[in-house]
Amino acid sequence: MASQDDLKRIAAEKAVEFVPENEYIGIGTGSTVNFFIEALGKSGKKIKGAVSTSKASSDLLARYEIPEVSLNDVMGLAVYVDGADEVNHSLQMVKGGGGAHLNEKIVANASEKFICIADASKYVSRLGKFPLPVEVVPMARSMVSRKLLAMGGQPELRVGFTTFNGNQIVDVHGLDINLPLTMEDEINKLTGVVENGIFARNAADVLVLGTEDGAKVIYPGD
Ligand code: 5RP
């Protein structure tokens, strides 16, 4: 039986086919993305440059001599490639297990197409089993947590973790995310919330899933 990492690698290697040459692309964060950067580097495919969402991804881009560019220096990105903690059949996702979901949502927003790469365990019929990461301004942490509790979740501070933008993460357990679009907007409306990890407004266009039978390419509603 293939390991979870084997399945992540299968998805990541297949996703290289979705990268157009001579374009700018966006790169997410996480172990699946690490396999993707490695596969892209080894493929010899030439891109104009990549916008990174974390230091870990930037370091790996440098190791494979893939040029990094700032989002502020490009007009837009052809594709964005990133992993997910959960992805449903509409290709809406929960992300932010690595705490990078604010940068990830910004770069996804700047991209024409979102290619999600994941191992088969991430593909679910309903979002919400994975605790939802919510990035909060530190002084609002307790106030926002009380409001998340009132929304039916169990908020838990990610202790000892600070985001790239100097904020904190509250991981919310047990939320009923049967309406991802509504939930994404409702949480983002709370004063003090910077961004939450539901990607319904920025759902993926394509899911490349690593399975025991190889890579499967899935479109919304499949
Ligand atoms: C980071 C993310 C990652 O994409 C998500 O946590 C999946 O990570 P991995 O590929 O390591 O399973 O959203 O903020």
PDB file of C-alpha atoms and ligand atoms in Angstrom:
ATOM      1  CA  MET A   1       0.000   0.000   0.000  1.00  0.00           C
ATOM      2  CA  ALA A   2       1.301   3.437  -0.956  1.00  0.00           C
ATOM      3  CA  SER A   3       2.057   5.892   1.853  1.00  0.00           C
ATOM      4  CA  GLN A   4       0.367   9.284   2.123  1.00  0.00           C
ATOM      5  CA  ASP A   5       3.619  10.880   0.932  1.00  0.00           C
ATOM      6  CA  ASP A   6       3.691   8.553  -2.108  1.00  0.00           C
ATOM      7  CA  LEU A   7       0.171   9.726  -3.008  1.00  0.00           C
ATOM      8  CA  LYS A   8       1.126  13.387  -2.522  1.00  0.00           C
ATOM      9  CA  ARG A   9       4.083  12.882  -4.845  1.00  0.00           C
ATOM     10  CA  ILE A  10       1.881  11.193  -7.479  1.00  0.00           C
ATOM     11  CA  ALA A  11      -0.478  14.204  -7.483  1.00  0.00           C
ATOM     12  CA  ALA A  12       2.381  16.715  -7.466  1.00  0.00           C
ATOM     13  CA  GLU A  13       4.189  15.126 -10.400  1.00  0.00           C
ATOM     14  CA  LYS A  14       1.002  14.966 -12.501  1.00  0.00           C
ATOM     15  CA  ALA A  15       0.242  18.640 -11.780  1.00  0.00           C
ATOM     16  CA  VAL A  16       3.390  19.741 -13.643  1.00  0.00           C
ATOM     17  CA  GLU A  17       1.405  19.035 -16.850  1.00  0.00           C
ATOM     18  CA  PHE A  18      -0.937  21.898 -15.923  1.00  0.00           C
ATOM     19  CA  VAL A  19       1.855  24.484 -15.791  1.00  0.00           C
ATOM     20  CA  PRO A  20       2.165  26.550 -18.987  1.00  0.00           C
ATOM     21  CA  GLU A  21       5.667  27.565 -20.094  1.00  0.00           C
ATOM     22  CA  ASN A  22       6.713  31.219 -20.273  1.00  0.00           C
ATOM     23  CA  GLU A  23       4.111  32.363 -17.748  1.00  0.00           C
ATOM     24  CA  TYR A  24       4.143  33.530 -14.134  1.00  0.00           C
ATOM     25  CA  ILE A  25       2.667  31.077 -11.643  1.00  0.00           C
ATOM     26  CA  GLY A  26       1.751  31.004  -7.949  1.00  0.00           C
ATOM     27  CA  ILE A  27       3.084  28.436  -5.497  1.00  0.00           C
ATOM     28  CA  GLY A  28       1.371  27.423  -2.245  1.00  0.00           C
ATOM     29  CA  THR A  29       2.798  25.927   0.912  1.00  0.00           C
ATOM     30  CA  GLY A  30       3.037  22.480   2.465  1.00  0.00           C
ATOM     31  CA  SER A  31       4.462  19.016   1.949  1.00  0.00           C
ATOM     32  CA  THR A  32       2.487  18.319  -1.255  1.00  0.00           C
ATOM     33  CA  VAL A  33       3.688  21.629  -2.721  1.00  0.00           C
ATOM     34  CA  ASN A  34       7.253  20.672  -1.771  1.00  0.00           C
ATOM     35  CA  PHE A  35       6.914  17.584  -3.980  1.00  0.00           C
ATOM     36  CA  PHE A  36       5.480  19.808  -6.718  1.00  0.00           C
ATOM     37  CA  ILE A  37       8.396  22.284  -6.614  1.00  0.00           C
ATOM     38  CA  GLU A  38      10.822  19.378  -6.805  1.00  0.00           C
ATOM     39  CA  ALA A  39       8.938  17.865  -9.776  1.00  0.00           C
ATOM     40  CA  LEU A  40       8.728  21.228 -11.561  1.00  0.00           C
ATOM     41  CA  GLY A  41      12.432  21.842 -11.007  1.00  0.00           C
ATOM     42  CA  LYS A  42      13.378  18.430 -12.359  1.00  0.00           C
ATOM     43  CA  SER A  43      10.983  18.683 -15.335  1.00  0.00           C
ATOM     44  CA  GLY A  44      13.089  21.361 -17.025  1.00  0.00           C
ATOM     45  CA  LYS A  45       9.900  23.302 -17.816  1.00  0.00           C
ATOM     46  CA  LYS A  46      10.676  27.014 -18.159  1.00  0.00           C
ATOM     47  CA  ILE A  47       8.405  29.519 -16.444  1.00  0.00           C
ATOM     48  CA  LYS A  48       8.928  33.281 -16.218  1.00  0.00           C
ATOM     49  CA  GLY A  49       8.759  33.195 -12.434  1.00  0.00           C
ATOM     50  CA  ALA A  50       6.832  32.066  -9.374  1.00  0.00           C
ATOM     51  CA  VAL A  51       5.114  33.996  -6.596  1.00  0.00           C
ATOM     52  CA  SER A  52       5.681  32.153  -3.332  1.00  0.00           C
ATOM     53  CA  THR A  53       3.416  32.055  -0.270  1.00  0.00           C
ATOM     54  CA  SER A  54       5.973  31.121   2.385  1.00  0.00           C
ATOM     55  CA  LYS A  55       9.657  31.076   3.258  1.00  0.00           C
ATOM     56  CA  ALA A  56       9.705  27.274   3.024  1.00  0.00           C
ATOM     57  CA  SER A  57       8.423  27.404  -0.564  1.00  0.00           C
ATOM     58  CA  SER A  58      10.823  30.250  -1.432  1.00  0.00           C
ATOM     59  CA  ASP A  59      13.780  28.253  -0.112  1.00  0.00           C
ATOM     60  CA  LEU A  60      12.806  25.246  -2.219  1.00  0.00           C
ATOM     61  CA  LEU A  61      12.240  27.382  -5.329  1.00  0.00           C
ATOM     62  CA  ALA A  62      15.767  28.743  -4.888  1.00  0.00           C
ATOM     63  CA  ARG A  63      17.162  25.229  -4.489  1.00  0.00           C
ATOM     64  CA  TYR A  64      15.669  24.237  -7.872  1.00  0.00           C
ATOM     65  CA  GLU A  65      16.698  27.570  -9.455  1.00  0.00           C
ATOM     66  CA  ILE A  66      13.099  28.521 -10.214  1.00  0.00           C
ATOM     67  CA  PRO A  67      13.015  32.342 -10.327  1.00  0.00           C
ATOM     68  CA  GLU A  68      10.871  33.983  -7.653  1.00  0.00           C
ATOM     69  CA  VAL A  69       8.959  37.195  -8.308  1.00  0.00           C
ATOM     70  CA  SER A  70       6.901  39.463  -6.076  1.00  0.00           C
ATOM     71  CA  LEU A  71       3.154  39.579  -6.601  1.00  0.00           C
ATOM     72  CA  ASN A  72       3.439  43.363  -6.808  1.00  0.00           C
ATOM     73  CA  ASP A  73       5.694  43.075  -9.853  1.00  0.00           C
ATOM     74  CA  VAL A  74       3.375  41.036 -12.060  1.00  0.00           C
ATOM     75  CA  MET A  75      -0.008  41.778 -13.606  1.00  0.00           C
ATOM     76  CA  GLY A  76      -1.430  38.328 -12.880  1.00  0.00           C
ATOM     77  CA  LEU A  77      -0.642  34.633 -12.695  1.00  0.00           C
ATOM     78  CA  ALA A  78      -1.591  31.880 -15.132  1.00  0.00           C
ATOM     79  CA  VAL A  79      -2.028  29.157 -12.533  1.00  0.00           C
ATOM     80  CA  TYR A  80      -1.789  28.687  -8.772  1.00  0.00           C
ATOM     81  CA  VAL A  81      -0.748  25.279  -7.453  1.00  0.00           C
ATOM     82  CA  ASP A  82      -1.414  24.398  -3.819  1.00  0.00           C
ATOM     83  CA  GLY A  83      -2.438  21.613  -1.476  1.00  0.00           C
ATOM     84  CA  ALA A  84      -5.445  21.433   0.848  1.00  0.00           C
ATOM     85  CA  ASP A  85      -6.408  19.991   4.199  1.00  0.00           C
ATOM     86  CA  GLU A  86      -9.856  19.032   2.852  1.00  0.00           C
ATOM     87  CA  VAL A  87     -11.458  19.424  -0.576  1.00  0.00           C
ATOM     88  CA  ASN A  88     -15.097  18.660  -1.383  1.00  0.00           C
ATOM     89  CA  HIS A  89     -16.789  17.639  -4.645  1.00  0.00           C
ATOM     90  CA  SER A  90     -17.350  21.297  -5.637  1.00  0.00           C
ATOM     91  CA  LEU A  91     -13.590  21.738  -5.124  1.00  0.00           C
ATOM     92  CA  GLN A  92     -14.138  24.071  -2.191  1.00  0.00           C
ATOM     93  CA  MET A  93     -11.408  23.598   0.368  1.00  0.00           C
ATOM     94  CA  VAL A  94     -10.293  24.016   3.940  1.00  0.00           C
ATOM     95  CA  LYS A  95      -6.678  25.179   4.044  1.00  0.00           C
ATOM     96  CA  GLY A  96      -4.267  26.710   6.519  1.00  0.00           C
ATOM     97  CA  GLY A  97      -2.913  23.642   8.289  1.00  0.00           C
ATOM     98  CA  GLY A  98       0.474  25.321   7.756  1.00  0.00           C
ATOM     99  CA  GLY A  99      -0.909  28.713   8.769  1.00  0.00           C
ATOM    100  CA  ALA A 100      -0.232  30.272   5.363  1.00  0.00           C
ATOM    101  CA  HIS A 101      -3.829  30.610   4.173  1.00  0.00           C
ATOM    102  CA  LEU A 102      -3.851  34.436   4.039  1.00  0.00           C
ATOM    103  CA  ASN A 103      -0.919  34.550   1.614  1.00  0.00           C
ATOM    104  CA  GLU A 104      -2.383  31.550  -0.196  1.00  0.00           C
ATOM    105  CA  LYS A 105      -5.770  33.188  -0.675  1.00  0.00           C
ATOM    106  CA  ILE A 106      -4.157  36.390  -1.969  1.00  0.00           C
ATOM    107  CA  VAL A 107      -2.063  34.538  -4.538  1.00  0.00           C
ATOM    108  CA  ALA A 108      -4.959  32.243  -5.510  1.00  0.00           C
ATOM    109  CA  ASN A 109      -7.026  35.387  -6.079  1.00  0.00           C
ATOM    110  CA  ALA A 110      -4.423  36.750  -8.484  1.00  0.00           C
ATOM    111  CA  SER A 111      -4.389  33.550 -10.549  1.00  0.00           C
ATOM    112  CA  GLU A 112      -6.525  32.558 -13.511  1.00  0.00           C
ATOM    113  CA  LYS A 113      -6.695  28.902 -12.494  1.00  0.00           C
ATOM    114  CA  PHE A 114      -6.318  27.086  -9.148  1.00  0.00           C
ATOM    115  CA  ILE A 115      -4.822  23.595  -9.392  1.00  0.00           C
ATOM    116  CA  CYS A 116      -5.321  21.755  -6.104  1.00  0.00           C
ATOM    117  CA  ILE A 117      -2.979  18.822  -5.431  1.00  0.00           C
ATOM    118  CA  ALA A 118      -3.777  16.332  -2.694  1.00  0.00           C
ATOM    119  CA  ASP A 119      -3.606  12.725  -1.602  1.00  0.00           C
ATOM    120  CA  ALA A 120      -6.860  10.771  -1.691  1.00  0.00           C
ATOM    121  CA  SER A 121      -7.530  11.129   2.055  1.00  0.00           C
ATOM    122  CA  LYS A 122      -8.223  14.868   1.572  1.00  0.00           C
ATOM    123  CA  TYR A 123     -11.180  14.373  -0.810  1.00  0.00           C
ATOM    124  CA  VAL A 124     -14.356  14.534   1.313  1.00  0.00           C
ATOM    125  CA  SER A 125     -18.082  14.891   0.758  1.00  0.00           C
ATOM    126  CA  ARG A 126     -18.403  17.529   3.489  1.00  0.00           C
ATOM    127  CA  LEU A 127     -15.906  20.041   4.893  1.00  0.00           C
ATOM    128  CA  GLY A 128     -15.398  20.494   8.622  1.00  0.00           C
ATOM    129  CA  LYS A 129     -13.656  17.464  10.043  1.00  0.00           C
ATOM    130  CA  PHE A 130     -10.312  19.254   9.783  1.00  0.00           C
ATOM    131  CA  PRO A 131     -10.261  22.141  12.321  1.00  0.00           C
ATOM    132  CA  LEU A 132     -10.785  25.444  10.503  1.00  0.00           C
ATOM    133  CA  PRO A 133      -7.797  27.816  10.811  1.00  0.00           C
ATOM    134  CA  VAL A 134      -8.813  31.435  11.467  1.00  0.00           C
ATOM    135  CA  GLU A 135      -6.105  34.118  11.428  1.00  0.00           C
ATOM    136  CA  VAL A 136      -6.818  36.809  14.019  1.00  0.00           C
ATOM    137  CA  VAL A 137      -5.220  40.070  15.110  1.00  0.00           C
ATOM    138  CA  PRO A 138      -3.715  39.184  18.544  1.00  0.00           C
ATOM    139  CA  MET A 139      -5.696  41.735  20.609  1.00  0.00           C
ATOM    140  CA  ALA A 140      -8.997  40.379  19.203  1.00  0.00           C
ATOM    141  CA  ARG A 141      -8.206  36.703  19.859  1.00  0.00           C
ATOM    142  CA  SER A 142     -10.517  36.143  22.850  1.00  0.00           C
ATOM    143  CA  MET A 143     -13.370  38.238  21.493  1.00  0.00           C
ATOM    144  CA  VAL A 144     -13.290  36.443  18.135  1.00  0.00           C
ATOM    145  CA  SER A 145     -13.022  33.064  19.897  1.00  0.00           C
ATOM    146  CA  ARG A 146     -16.213  33.768  21.871  1.00  0.00           C
ATOM    147  CA  LYS A 147     -18.023  34.583  18.633  1.00  0.00           C
ATOM    148  CA  LEU A 148     -16.763  31.413  16.980  1.00  0.00           C
ATOM    149  CA  LEU A 149     -18.025  29.469  20.006  1.00  0.00           C
ATOM    150  CA  ALA A 150     -21.446  31.073  19.527  1.00  0.00           C
ATOM    151  CA  MET A 151     -21.336  29.920  15.880  1.00  0.00           C
ATOM    152  CA  GLY A 152     -21.067  26.322  17.112  1.00  0.00           C
ATOM    153  CA  GLY A 153     -17.309  25.779  16.944  1.00  0.00           C
ATOM    154  CA  GLN A 154     -14.711  24.897  19.583  1.00  0.00           C
ATOM    155  CA  PRO A 155     -11.885  27.429  19.143  1.00  0.00           C
ATOM    156  CA  GLU A 156      -8.370  26.462  20.170  1.00  0.00           C
ATOM    157  CA  LEU A 157      -5.398  28.836  20.001  1.00  0.00           C
ATOM    158  CA  ARG A 158      -2.466  27.481  17.971  1.00  0.00           C
ATOM    159  CA  VAL A 159       0.035  27.948  20.795  1.00  0.00           C
ATOM    160  CA  GLY A 160       3.491  29.335  19.954  1.00  0.00           C
ATOM    161  CA  PHE A 161       2.596  30.077  16.344  1.00  0.00           C
ATOM    162  CA  THR A 162       2.757  33.493  14.664  1.00  0.00           C
ATOM    163  CA  THR A 163       1.766  33.966  11.020  1.00  0.00           C
ATOM    164  CA  PHE A 164       3.959  35.656   8.387  1.00  0.00           C
ATOM    165  CA  ASN A 165       1.884  38.757   8.957  1.00  0.00           C
ATOM    166  CA  GLY A 166       2.375  38.808  12.745  1.00  0.00           C
ATOM    167  CA  ASN A 167      -1.049  37.443  13.681  1.00  0.00           C
ATOM    168  CA  GLN A 168      -2.285  34.386  15.593  1.00  0.00           C
ATOM    169  CA  ILE A 169      -4.277  31.348  14.485  1.00  0.00           C
ATOM    170  CA  VAL A 170      -7.358  29.988  16.204  1.00  0.00           C
ATOM    171  CA  ASP A 171      -8.194  26.447  15.008  1.00  0.00           C
ATOM    172  CA  VAL A 172     -11.945  25.878  15.192  1.00  0.00           C
ATOM    173  CA  HIS A 173     -13.105  22.303  15.783  1.00  0.00           C
ATOM    174  CA  GLY A 174     -16.569  20.909  15.088  1.00  0.00           C
ATOM    175  CA  LEU A 175     -17.934  23.633  12.808  1.00  0.00           C
ATOM    176  CA  ASP A 176     -20.757  22.548  10.546  1.00  0.00           C
ATOM    177  CA  ILE A 177     -19.538  23.778   7.154  1.00  0.00           C
ATOM    178  CA  ASN A 178     -22.464  22.645   5.009  1.00  0.00           C
ATOM    179  CA  LEU A 179     -22.634  26.101   3.358  1.00  0.00           C
ATOM    180  CA  PRO A 180     -18.970  26.917   2.719  1.00  0.00           C
ATOM    181  CA  LEU A 181     -19.572  30.230   0.910  1.00  0.00           C
ATOM    182  CA  THR A 182     -21.786  31.567   3.688  1.00  0.00           C
ATOM    183  CA  MET A 183     -19.493  30.346   6.445  1.00  0.00           C
ATOM    184  CA  GLU A 184     -16.411  31.859   4.756  1.00  0.00           C
ATOM    185  CA  ASP A 185     -18.130  35.250   4.561  1.00  0.00           C
ATOM    186  CA  GLU A 186     -19.691  35.110   8.055  1.00  0.00           C
ATOM    187  CA  ILE A 187     -16.370  34.396   9.751  1.00  0.00           C
ATOM    188  CA  ASN A 188     -14.519  37.037   7.729  1.00  0.00           C
ATOM    189  CA  LYS A 189     -17.119  39.602   8.809  1.00  0.00           C
ATOM    190  CA  LEU A 190     -16.069  39.287  12.471  1.00  0.00           C
ATOM    191  CA  THR A 191     -13.971  42.305  13.424  1.00  0.00           C
ATOM    192  CA  GLY A 192     -10.448  41.147  14.251  1.00  0.00           C
ATOM    193  CA  VAL A 193     -10.508  38.229  11.811  1.00  0.00           C
ATOM    194  CA  VAL A 194      -7.901  38.658   9.101  1.00  0.00           C
ATOM    195  CA  GLU A 195      -8.797  35.597   6.997  1.00  0.00           C
ATOM    196  CA  ASN A 196     -10.179  32.122   7.484  1.00  0.00           C
ATOM    197  CA  GLY A 197      -9.153  28.901   5.775  1.00  0.00           C
ATOM    198  CA  ILE A 198     -12.351  28.200   3.817  1.00  0.00           C
ATOM    199  CA  PHE A 199     -11.627  28.539   0.102  1.00  0.00           C
ATOM    200  CA  ALA A 200     -15.142  28.661  -1.365  1.00  0.00           C
ATOM    201  CA  ARG A 201     -14.840  32.061  -3.078  1.00  0.00           C
ATOM    202  CA  ASN A 202     -11.504  30.809  -4.411  1.00  0.00           C
ATOM    203  CA  ALA A 203     -12.463  27.177  -5.042  1.00  0.00           C
ATOM    204  CA  ALA A 204     -10.110  25.096  -7.164  1.00  0.00           C
ATOM    205  CA  ASP A 205     -10.697  24.722 -10.911  1.00  0.00           C
ATOM    206  CA  VAL A 206      -9.007  21.340 -11.062  1.00  0.00           C
ATOM    207  CA  LEU A 207      -8.133  18.762  -8.416  1.00  0.00           C
ATOM    208  CA  VAL A 208      -5.228  16.430  -9.081  1.00  0.00           C
ATOM    209  CA  LEU A 209      -5.659  13.603  -6.608  1.00  0.00           C
ATOM    210  CA  GLY A 210      -3.016  11.011  -5.802  1.00  0.00           C
ATOM    211  CA  THR A 211      -4.678   7.609  -5.432  1.00  0.00           C
ATOM    212  CA  GLU A 212      -3.586   3.970  -5.217  1.00  0.00           C
ATOM    213  CA  ASP A 213      -4.523   3.732  -8.928  1.00  0.00           C
ATOM    214  CA  GLY A 214      -2.419   6.735  -9.943  1.00  0.00           C
ATOM    215  CA  ALA A 215      -3.258  10.405 -10.439  1.00  0.00           C
ATOM    216  CA  LYS A 216      -6.894  11.304 -11.016  1.00  0.00           C
ATOM    217  CA  VAL A 217      -7.913  14.653 -12.527  1.00  0.00           C
ATOM    218  CA  ILE A 218     -11.197  15.850 -11.063  1.00  0.00           C
ATOM    219  CA  TYR A 219     -13.357  18.860 -12.036  1.00  0.00           C
ATOM    220  CA  PRO A 220     -16.059  20.561  -9.897  1.00  0.00           C
ATOM    221  CA  GLY A 221     -19.132  18.378  -9.578  1.00  0.00           C
ATOM    222  CA  ASP A 222     -17.422  15.150 -10.783  1.00  0.00           C
TER     223      ASP A 222
HETATM  224  C1  5RP B   1      -0.853  25.462   4.280  1.00  0.00           C
HETATM  225  C2  5RP B   1      -1.915  24.705   3.549  1.00  0.00           C
HETATM  226  C3  5RP B   1      -1.544  23.388   2.963  1.00  0.00           C
HETATM  227  O1  5RP B   1      -1.852  23.407   1.605  1.00  0.00           O
HETATM  228  C4  5RP B   1      -2.325  22.310   3.638  1.00  0.00           C
HETATM  229  O2  5RP B   1      -2.106  22.382   5.037  1.00  0.00           O
HETATM  230  C5  5RP B   1      -1.925  20.931   3.121  1.00  0.00           C
HETATM  231  O3  5RP B   1      -0.627  20.640   3.534  1.00  0.00           O
HETATM  232  P1  5RP B   1       0.116  19.306   3.116  1.00  0.00           P
HETATM  233  O4  5RP B   1       0.357  19.378   1.634  1.00  0.00           O
HETATM  234  O5  5RP B   1       1.396  19.335   3.916  1.00  0.00           O
HETATM  235  O6  5RP B   1      -0.765  18.128   3.488  1.00  0.00           O
HETATM  236  O7  5RP B   1      -3.026  25.133   3.425  1.00  0.00           O
HETATM  237  O8  5RP B   1      -1.349  26.637   4.863  1.00  0.00           O
END
